[in-house]
Amino acid sequence: MADSPNTRHWRVLIYIVLFLFFAGISLLSTLYLAKTFYPREYDPLEMALQSMPATPQPGKPWWKRVFDFDRVPTDSRGRQGKNDNGAQVDRVGTGHGAPASNLSEEQLALREIGEAQVILRSQSGISETEALRRMRKSGIQGPFKSFEEERLVSRLLLVKYLDDQSNHQVLTKLKESAERAAKDPHASFEEAYYAGIACLLAGENDKAFGYLNTAIDTWPSRGRGYGNVFLFLMVSHAIRGESDTVIQMLGELKATYPDWLYVETYMPDMDDLEAVYPEATMIPMIKGFMYTIVLNFGEAEKAHHRALEAGGLDGSARDFIREQLDAIRRERDR
Amino acid sequence: MKNTSSYIDFSVLVDIISNVAGMMIMLACIALVVRQDRDGAEALEKATKPITYPLAYIPDKRSVTICLKNNQLYRLPERAGLETMITEASKGKAVHFVDITKDGVEMRLEVTPTATGYRFLYSILDEGGVPLDQSAKIADALRLMKKQFPPDRFFFVIHTWPEEVSAFVQIREFLHEEGVEVGWMPRTHDESDFDIMYSIGEYSTELSSIKAQ
């Protein structure tokens, strides 16, 4: 019996709905496959630097605020002075610029925004684009503005690189940004240091040497930061094959590098640099010395023997290593 | 005369599309399995050993500090302080410091003299933290912190005053079960102005060792 027109109408409608349903599933599955096997290459910092909206962005949409797990319960007494983070602001100290810096009020304000954003980013508090946007949203203007933005970008790239040190694309961008910041007239000891480290990790030791020398000459005080510059400058000398300088700096290491005791923290950096500069056989010599001063004689001997076997050392370096190995043997025999 | 009426048989179309959709669903499931395998392998590579002895090693992670004092658990309002600093500095003039109070902790955030970072100074108040005898609230607070600071990137450091050591043991056990690495700092009652102090980006002769930060 043939279908009535009404039944046929409903059947057609059902088929259309089923068609759309299955077509939708097909499309979503295709998109998911594409996203899995061909993930989008997206660098938010570059895109943020290329184009920024002229007007301030709106705050969080309402549906995000509703499901915001960090939301602070409303104070029923309606206390004054609480900001958006639920904190009671007791006092804000303003005035002249920071004592040891020669930054203007406006530049220091922009610097403060940037530094706070870097710390928040390292705690996964914000994204890179949001950090740059918030800095620009402040509206602070001046000849220092492009420098402070570049400084922020290089710090954010550093945080990104520290999160994933296998990402060479980020390292390249970090190096470029750090160098631009270091060459700016507003640059200070910190910019020289970060440019030096980035160039060192990127295999450009000659550039790194220049930046690290600038950093150590302009560093404001001794301490942990100075010690780090000293350590990496010593490695840079080692890569250049300057054994006498390296041996002299090793003699000053304990006095200059406060973290010499914490081998686990800095030895991975030495391993990374050894991988970047495999021909620099004085790096294993440095590692051997560092293991010796923390009495890890086993690792010290391995590192020293590796340096000797790799070859390429001059007489001073070979003599130094032999003295170290003799000293280890004497300690063991005691 | 035959009555010829023609109509499109949509059932054929639905058959074709449903077959295609079925194949796509199967491929999507395979992609999901491949992705989970890859993530699982990566997670295994990044797995670190649990801390069994304090100060035995320094994990390659960032730290999150909580305090046990006055029979309460306190979170440090680091983020709130930084956000307040951003808000105030965005007004266009330099800010030397901000003082805030949140969840029983007074915080002073100061710019370092070289303008390269901040000093974080905290005082624990008598009230405002999460009472240690309310275990459900404690568990909720710790789980929230774990969500905000994932264990693969952060470890917790618990500053513990003498009266709260037994609570610390329980909290550490709870965090270990949640897969969080835990370090601790035993504290004493002293007369200093601030209970917790550290700096980020400060270059000073006083900060000569890793523990100073």
XYZ file of C-alpha atoms in Angstrom:
547
model
C 0.000 0.000 0.000
C 1.486 3.343 -0.946
C 2.266 5.850 1.779
C -0.076 8.656 2.307
C 1.318 12.129 1.499
C 1.416 12.964 5.212
C 3.461 9.875 6.088
C 5.782 10.523 3.194
C 6.252 14.066 4.398
C 7.247 12.927 7.876
C 9.542 10.271 6.490
C 11.337 12.854 4.352
C 11.681 15.092 7.392
C 13.155 12.276 9.471
C 15.605 11.403 6.724
C 16.707 15.040 6.506
C 17.227 15.188 10.289
C 19.182 11.934 10.227
C 21.222 13.216 7.323
C 22.115 16.404 9.172
C 22.890 14.475 12.349
C 25.275 12.044 10.701
C 26.794 14.767 8.541
C 27.444 16.754 11.717
C 29.128 13.790 13.383
C 31.259 13.247 10.283
C 32.322 16.878 10.273
C 33.193 16.931 13.987
C 35.147 13.702 13.671
C 37.069 15.114 10.716
C 37.890 18.247 12.663
C 39.046 16.202 15.659
C 41.292 14.089 13.452
C 42.769 17.196 11.860
C 43.392 18.804 15.253
C 45.083 15.668 16.602
C 47.408 14.955 13.721
C 47.912 18.487 12.429
C 47.885 20.740 15.503
C 47.828 24.439 14.794
C 51.146 26.244 15.138
C 50.283 29.286 17.164
C 52.624 31.731 18.739
C 50.538 34.106 20.810
C 53.410 36.488 21.499
C 54.173 37.068 17.829
C 50.553 37.512 16.972
C 50.111 39.847 19.914
C 53.076 41.919 18.831
C 51.852 42.199 15.250
C 48.430 43.520 15.967
C 46.778 44.725 19.115
C 43.199 45.972 19.421
C 42.909 49.743 19.922
C 40.187 49.529 22.554
C 40.526 47.791 25.908
C 39.240 44.248 25.952
C 36.160 43.412 28.017
C 36.535 41.497 31.253
C 35.763 37.852 31.732
C 32.463 36.794 30.165
C 29.688 36.076 32.672
C 29.660 32.337 32.056
C 33.375 32.125 32.976
C 32.833 34.145 36.136
C 30.048 31.806 37.229
C 32.315 28.780 36.980
C 35.381 30.592 38.296
C 36.767 28.293 40.976
C 38.872 31.079 42.394
C 35.827 33.207 43.198
C 35.892 34.742 46.663
C 32.644 34.516 48.641
C 30.830 37.821 48.993
C 31.442 39.540 52.284
C 27.998 40.008 53.798
C 29.159 42.999 55.817
C 30.059 44.816 52.581
C 33.525 45.817 53.758
C 35.071 48.635 51.765
C 38.397 48.384 50.054
C 38.243 44.820 48.724
C 39.503 44.520 45.196
C 38.499 42.041 42.494
C 40.763 39.394 44.007
C 38.949 39.475 47.340
C 41.913 41.143 49.035
C 41.538 44.055 51.410
C 43.878 46.764 50.148
C 45.330 48.386 53.271
C 47.912 50.744 51.849
C 49.568 51.710 48.589
C 52.981 53.345 48.802
C 53.813 55.717 45.958
C 56.479 58.321 45.494
C 59.755 58.657 43.729
C 61.310 55.908 41.700
C 63.102 52.942 43.308
C 66.281 54.132 45.028
C 68.901 52.248 43.042
C 67.242 52.632 39.685
C 67.249 55.662 37.434
C 63.856 54.929 35.972
C 61.242 57.599 35.657
C 57.931 57.243 37.512
C 56.149 56.199 34.340
C 58.795 53.700 33.246
C 58.935 52.187 36.713
C 55.150 51.823 36.719
C 55.294 50.000 33.373
C 58.191 47.897 34.648
C 56.185 46.927 37.728
C 53.297 45.778 35.548
C 55.658 43.718 33.405
C 57.491 42.080 36.313
C 54.230 41.166 38.040
C 52.918 39.631 34.827
C 56.046 37.500 34.398
C 55.657 36.087 37.900
C 51.950 35.432 37.306
C 52.762 33.743 34.007
C 55.300 31.480 35.681
C 52.542 30.458 38.126
C 50.281 29.717 35.145
C 48.131 32.622 36.160
C 47.822 34.260 32.732
C 48.619 33.720 29.075
C 51.346 35.551 27.163
C 48.885 37.539 25.059
C 46.974 38.602 28.143
C 50.211 39.789 29.765
C 51.143 41.981 26.827
C 47.601 43.246 26.468
C 47.425 44.276 30.130
C 50.644 46.175 29.830
C 49.360 48.098 26.817
C 46.003 48.606 28.472
C 47.661 50.742 31.150
C 48.084 53.461 28.504
C 51.473 54.535 29.884
C 53.477 56.226 27.149
C 57.070 57.269 26.784
C 60.297 56.615 24.864
C 60.850 53.563 27.095
C 57.570 51.877 26.083
C 58.900 49.694 23.255
C 61.834 48.625 25.429
C 59.603 47.621 28.354
C 57.339 45.659 25.997
C 60.315 43.892 24.426
C 61.644 43.213 27.920
C 58.313 41.690 28.908
C 58.210 39.576 25.746
C 61.725 38.230 26.339
C 60.891 37.364 29.962
C 57.692 35.594 28.908
C 59.596 33.666 26.252
C 62.118 32.703 28.920
C 59.323 31.327 31.118
C 57.946 29.480 28.088
C 61.379 28.044 27.293
C 61.957 26.953 30.888
C 58.653 25.057 30.701
C 59.804 23.155 27.617
C 63.527 23.260 26.985
C 63.269 20.971 23.995
C 61.457 23.671 22.016
C 64.159 25.206 19.839
C 61.698 27.506 18.122
C 61.064 29.251 21.427
C 64.806 29.431 22.100
C 65.370 31.150 18.755
C 62.650 33.686 19.470
C 63.957 34.158 23.009
C 67.440 34.880 21.675
C 66.170 37.393 19.131
C 63.979 39.169 21.654
C 66.668 39.161 24.364
C 69.212 40.632 21.930
C 66.825 43.369 20.851
C 66.234 44.244 24.511
C 69.962 44.144 25.312
C 70.810 46.506 22.448
C 68.234 49.080 23.512
C 69.612 52.255 25.161
C 67.415 51.547 28.210
C 68.978 48.108 28.717
C 70.642 47.180 32.013
C 72.776 44.368 33.431
C 69.816 41.980 33.410
C 69.165 42.328 29.681
C 72.851 41.665 28.944
C 72.739 38.534 31.113
C 69.625 37.074 29.507
C 70.929 37.837 26.014
C 74.188 36.126 26.952
C 72.444 33.015 28.243
C 70.128 32.818 25.237
C 73.049 33.136 22.786
C 75.038 30.552 24.749
C 72.190 28.039 24.611
C 71.620 28.786 20.924
C 75.234 27.933 20.083
C 76.444 31.515 19.520
C 79.239 31.666 22.064
C 81.041 34.669 20.599
C 77.973 36.857 21.038
C 77.313 35.321 24.463
C 80.842 36.182 25.563
C 80.300 39.865 24.818
C 76.955 40.038 26.591
C 78.137 38.117 29.653
C 81.182 40.367 30.027
C 78.896 43.412 29.912
C 76.644 41.796 32.513
C 79.427 40.967 34.953
C 80.935 44.456 34.614
C 77.611 46.149 35.362
C 76.104 43.748 37.933
C 75.009 45.751 40.994
C 76.179 43.442 43.770
C 77.693 40.076 44.645
C 75.412 37.191 45.515
C 73.533 34.483 43.736
C 72.791 36.455 40.581
C 76.401 37.538 40.177
C 77.478 33.955 40.776
C 75.323 32.746 37.898
C 76.873 35.280 35.526
C 80.331 34.221 36.714
C 79.534 30.548 36.125
C 78.281 31.016 32.570
C 81.089 33.406 31.693
C 83.518 30.723 32.854
C 81.807 28.221 30.536
C 82.037 30.737 27.702
C 85.792 31.020 28.303
C 85.977 27.212 28.292
C 84.241 27.026 24.920
C 86.773 29.545 23.578
C 89.545 27.232 24.809
C 91.025 29.759 27.275
C 92.276 27.237 29.815
C 94.332 29.603 31.977
C 91.327 31.875 32.513
C 89.059 28.897 33.231
C 91.484 27.444 35.778
C 91.785 30.809 37.509
C 87.991 31.177 37.623
C 87.632 27.649 39.012
C 89.889 28.740 41.859
C 87.462 31.594 42.606
C 84.324 29.493 42.129
C 83.481 28.697 45.743
C 83.914 32.309 46.819
C 81.930 33.732 43.916
C 79.206 31.159 43.225
C 77.105 30.685 46.395
C 75.174 27.730 44.957
C 78.264 25.566 44.375
C 76.940 23.108 46.981
C 73.690 22.401 45.131
C 75.036 20.319 42.312
C 71.614 19.025 41.262
C 70.442 22.518 40.404
C 73.207 23.594 38.058
C 74.658 20.373 36.654
C 71.739 19.952 34.205
C 72.722 23.363 32.786
C 76.265 22.065 32.296
C 74.880 18.956 30.597
C 72.812 21.129 28.236
C 75.830 23.234 27.310
C 77.994 20.149 26.820
C 75.391 18.896 24.340
C 75.398 22.231 22.474
C 79.225 22.440 22.417
C 80.465 18.818 22.213
C 83.889 19.986 21.008
C 84.407 22.079 24.191
C 86.228 19.461 26.265
C 86.856 21.909 29.092
C 83.171 21.697 30.052
C 83.657 18.119 31.384
C 86.750 19.468 33.164
C 84.576 22.110 34.870
C 82.020 19.453 35.786
C 84.770 17.265 37.227
C 85.973 20.124 39.411
C 82.435 20.855 40.602
C 81.864 17.241 41.561
C 85.191 17.224 43.393
C 84.325 20.180 45.619
C 81.138 18.415 46.732
C 83.195 15.226 47.325
C 81.435 13.223 44.600
C 84.692 11.598 43.512
C 83.089 8.958 41.316
C 81.405 11.462 39.028
C 84.433 13.745 39.188
C 86.723 11.005 37.892
C 84.297 10.108 35.106
C 84.088 13.726 33.957
C 87.850 14.255 34.052
C 88.574 11.051 32.143
C 85.966 12.016 29.565
C 87.740 15.346 29.065
C 91.127 13.648 28.679
C 89.830 11.018 26.264
C 88.006 13.561 24.094
C 91.314 15.339 23.475
C 91.767 18.899 22.287
C 93.015 20.123 25.667
C 96.143 22.191 25.955
C 98.972 21.510 28.392
C 97.589 23.678 31.206
C 94.221 21.951 31.121
C 95.743 18.466 31.032
C 98.038 19.275 33.948
C 95.091 20.683 35.903
C 93.023 17.549 35.335
C 95.921 15.297 36.372
C 96.340 17.314 39.569
C 92.633 16.935 40.270
C 92.764 13.171 39.709
C 95.837 12.869 41.955
C 94.070 14.848 44.675
C 91.058 12.521 44.418
C 93.320 9.462 44.735
C 94.977 10.950 47.819
C 91.579 11.625 49.395
C 90.483 8.072 48.733
C 93.666 6.604 50.157
C 93.377 8.620 53.393
C -2.412 6.050 -18.204
C 0.045 5.345 -15.498
C 0.197 7.767 -12.659
C 3.909 8.435 -12.408
C 5.032 10.335 -9.410
C 8.647 10.452 -8.480
C 10.237 11.279 -5.197
C 13.768 11.257 -3.850
C 14.562 8.248 -1.716
C 16.404 9.942 1.162
C 16.971 6.612 2.891
C 19.797 5.925 0.431
C 21.406 9.251 1.301
C 21.108 8.512 4.996
C 22.700 5.095 4.437
C 25.683 6.631 2.718
C 26.159 9.361 5.274
C 25.715 7.055 8.247
C 28.398 4.735 6.855
C 30.771 7.648 6.429
C 29.911 8.912 9.916
C 30.571 5.472 11.354
C 34.006 5.346 9.743
C 34.799 8.846 10.982
C 33.785 7.913 14.513
C 36.071 4.893 14.350
C 38.989 6.998 13.128
C 38.322 9.602 15.837
C 38.412 6.865 18.478
C 41.724 5.633 17.096
C 43.083 9.207 17.214
C 41.944 9.520 20.813
C 43.725 6.299 21.778
C 46.909 7.410 19.987
C 46.794 10.771 21.745
C 46.295 9.207 25.174
C 49.180 6.801 24.566
C 51.433 9.705 23.618
C 50.361 11.746 26.679
C 50.803 8.717 28.913
C 54.323 8.113 27.639
C 55.183 11.780 28.123
C 53.728 11.745 31.643
C 55.786 8.691 32.510
C 58.944 10.391 31.286
C 58.240 13.416 33.416
C 57.377 11.415 36.527
C 59.603 12.291 39.472
C 60.392 10.395 42.601
C 58.407 11.293 45.715
C 60.177 13.107 48.518
C 60.763 10.700 51.348
C 63.317 12.730 53.284
C 63.176 16.482 53.588
C 65.897 18.455 51.785
C 67.099 15.262 50.058
C 66.747 16.779 46.639
C 65.327 19.872 45.018
C 62.580 19.012 42.513
C 62.692 20.630 39.128
C 59.382 22.326 39.837
C 58.095 25.596 41.221
C 57.000 25.755 44.837
C 53.710 26.744 46.412
C 53.784 27.761 50.065
C 51.153 27.083 52.690
C 51.375 27.697 56.441
C 50.113 25.813 59.455
C 49.806 28.091 62.461
C 47.209 29.013 65.099
C 45.439 25.700 64.401
C 44.669 26.933 60.895
C 45.855 26.477 57.327
C 46.803 29.609 55.420
C 47.424 30.192 51.735
C 49.773 32.995 50.782
C 47.941 35.633 48.684
C 50.801 36.036 46.216
C 48.552 36.355 43.192
C 46.234 38.845 44.873
C 49.216 41.009 45.774
C 50.577 40.958 42.235
C 47.175 41.755 40.743
C 46.813 44.659 43.168
C 50.245 45.939 42.160
C 49.269 45.744 38.466
C 46.040 47.644 39.151
C 47.792 50.386 41.093
C 50.754 50.709 38.709
C 48.337 50.894 35.767
C 47.269 54.279 37.088
C 50.514 55.604 35.616
C 52.730 56.295 38.614
C 55.306 54.063 40.238
C 54.238 52.103 43.304
C 56.812 51.355 45.988
C 54.723 48.812 47.841
C 51.203 47.542 48.363
C 49.797 46.171 51.628
C 46.878 43.787 51.384
C 45.083 41.370 53.673
C 43.454 38.202 52.439
C 42.352 34.968 54.113
C 44.112 35.748 57.369
C 47.434 36.793 55.820
C 48.840 40.321 55.644
C 51.081 40.816 52.674
C 53.480 43.543 51.680
C 54.713 43.491 48.097
C 57.727 45.765 47.557
C 59.616 46.668 44.431
C 63.290 45.747 44.697
C 65.812 48.603 44.675
C 67.065 47.635 41.207
C 63.482 47.561 39.861
C 64.015 44.026 38.592
C 61.586 42.146 40.813
C 59.658 42.065 44.051
C 59.998 41.259 47.733
C 57.165 39.257 49.243
C 56.606 39.737 52.980
C 53.826 37.928 54.842
C 52.443 38.050 58.383
C 50.060 35.350 59.569
C 47.098 36.739 61.511
C 45.321 35.016 64.385
C 42.152 34.469 62.360
C 41.169 34.054 58.739
C 42.692 30.727 57.774
C 40.936 27.392 57.333
C 40.536 25.708 60.777
C 42.491 22.472 60.954
C 39.701 20.705 62.832
C 37.412 21.083 59.788
C 38.919 18.292 57.738
C 36.396 18.516 54.891
C 37.216 22.211 54.330
C 40.922 21.462 54.560
C 40.592 18.697 51.976
C 38.581 20.977 49.674
C 41.131 23.769 50.020
C 44.022 21.425 49.248
C 42.242 19.905 46.274
C 41.540 23.387 44.915
C 45.191 24.272 45.282
C 46.189 21.057 43.554
C 43.927 21.976 40.630
C 45.417 25.472 40.441
C 48.989 24.214 40.834
C 49.255 20.840 39.045
C 51.647 18.320 40.656
C 53.615 17.874 37.441
C 54.767 21.509 37.658
C 54.528 22.431 41.331
C 55.406 21.031 44.716
C 54.018 22.255 48.043
C 56.156 23.648 50.820
C 54.451 23.663 54.210
C 55.730 26.056 56.858
C 54.785 24.372 60.120
C 54.782 25.930 63.566
C 55.524 23.626 66.531
C 51.899 23.095 67.633
C 50.796 21.932 64.168
C 53.281 19.166 63.481
C 50.714 16.375 63.866
C 48.370 18.193 61.466
C 51.275 18.576 59.062
C 51.853 14.811 59.065
C 48.227 14.182 58.125
C 48.199 16.889 55.481
C 51.405 15.587 53.953
C 49.953 12.101 53.815
C 46.828 13.446 52.138
C 48.884 15.356 49.566
C 51.059 12.320 48.844
C 47.909 10.322 48.140
C 46.878 13.091 45.758
C 50.208 12.748 43.971
C 51.680 16.021 45.209
C 55.317 16.315 46.297
C 55.706 17.962 49.677
C 58.599 19.793 51.291
C 58.432 21.456 54.673
C 60.004 24.097 56.852
C 59.794 23.749 60.632
C 59.218 27.182 62.136
C 59.521 28.659 65.616
C 57.768 31.560 67.297
C 60.110 34.515 66.972
C 59.888 38.272 67.135
C 60.444 39.060 63.464
C 58.019 41.430 61.760
C 57.188 38.953 59.028
C 56.576 35.214 59.116
C 57.489 34.484 55.499
C 59.884 36.487 53.329
C 61.271 35.848 49.869
C 62.246 37.722 46.745
C 61.985 37.175 43.041
C 64.375 39.102 40.831
C 66.324 40.702 43.645
C 70.079 40.947 43.378
C 71.448 41.527 46.841
C 74.486 40.530 48.868
C 72.080 39.234 51.540
C 70.604 36.705 49.154
C 73.649 34.507 48.914
C 72.058 31.061 48.833
C 69.188 29.276 47.191
C 67.316 29.069 50.478
C 67.103 32.809 50.696
C 64.594 32.759 47.868
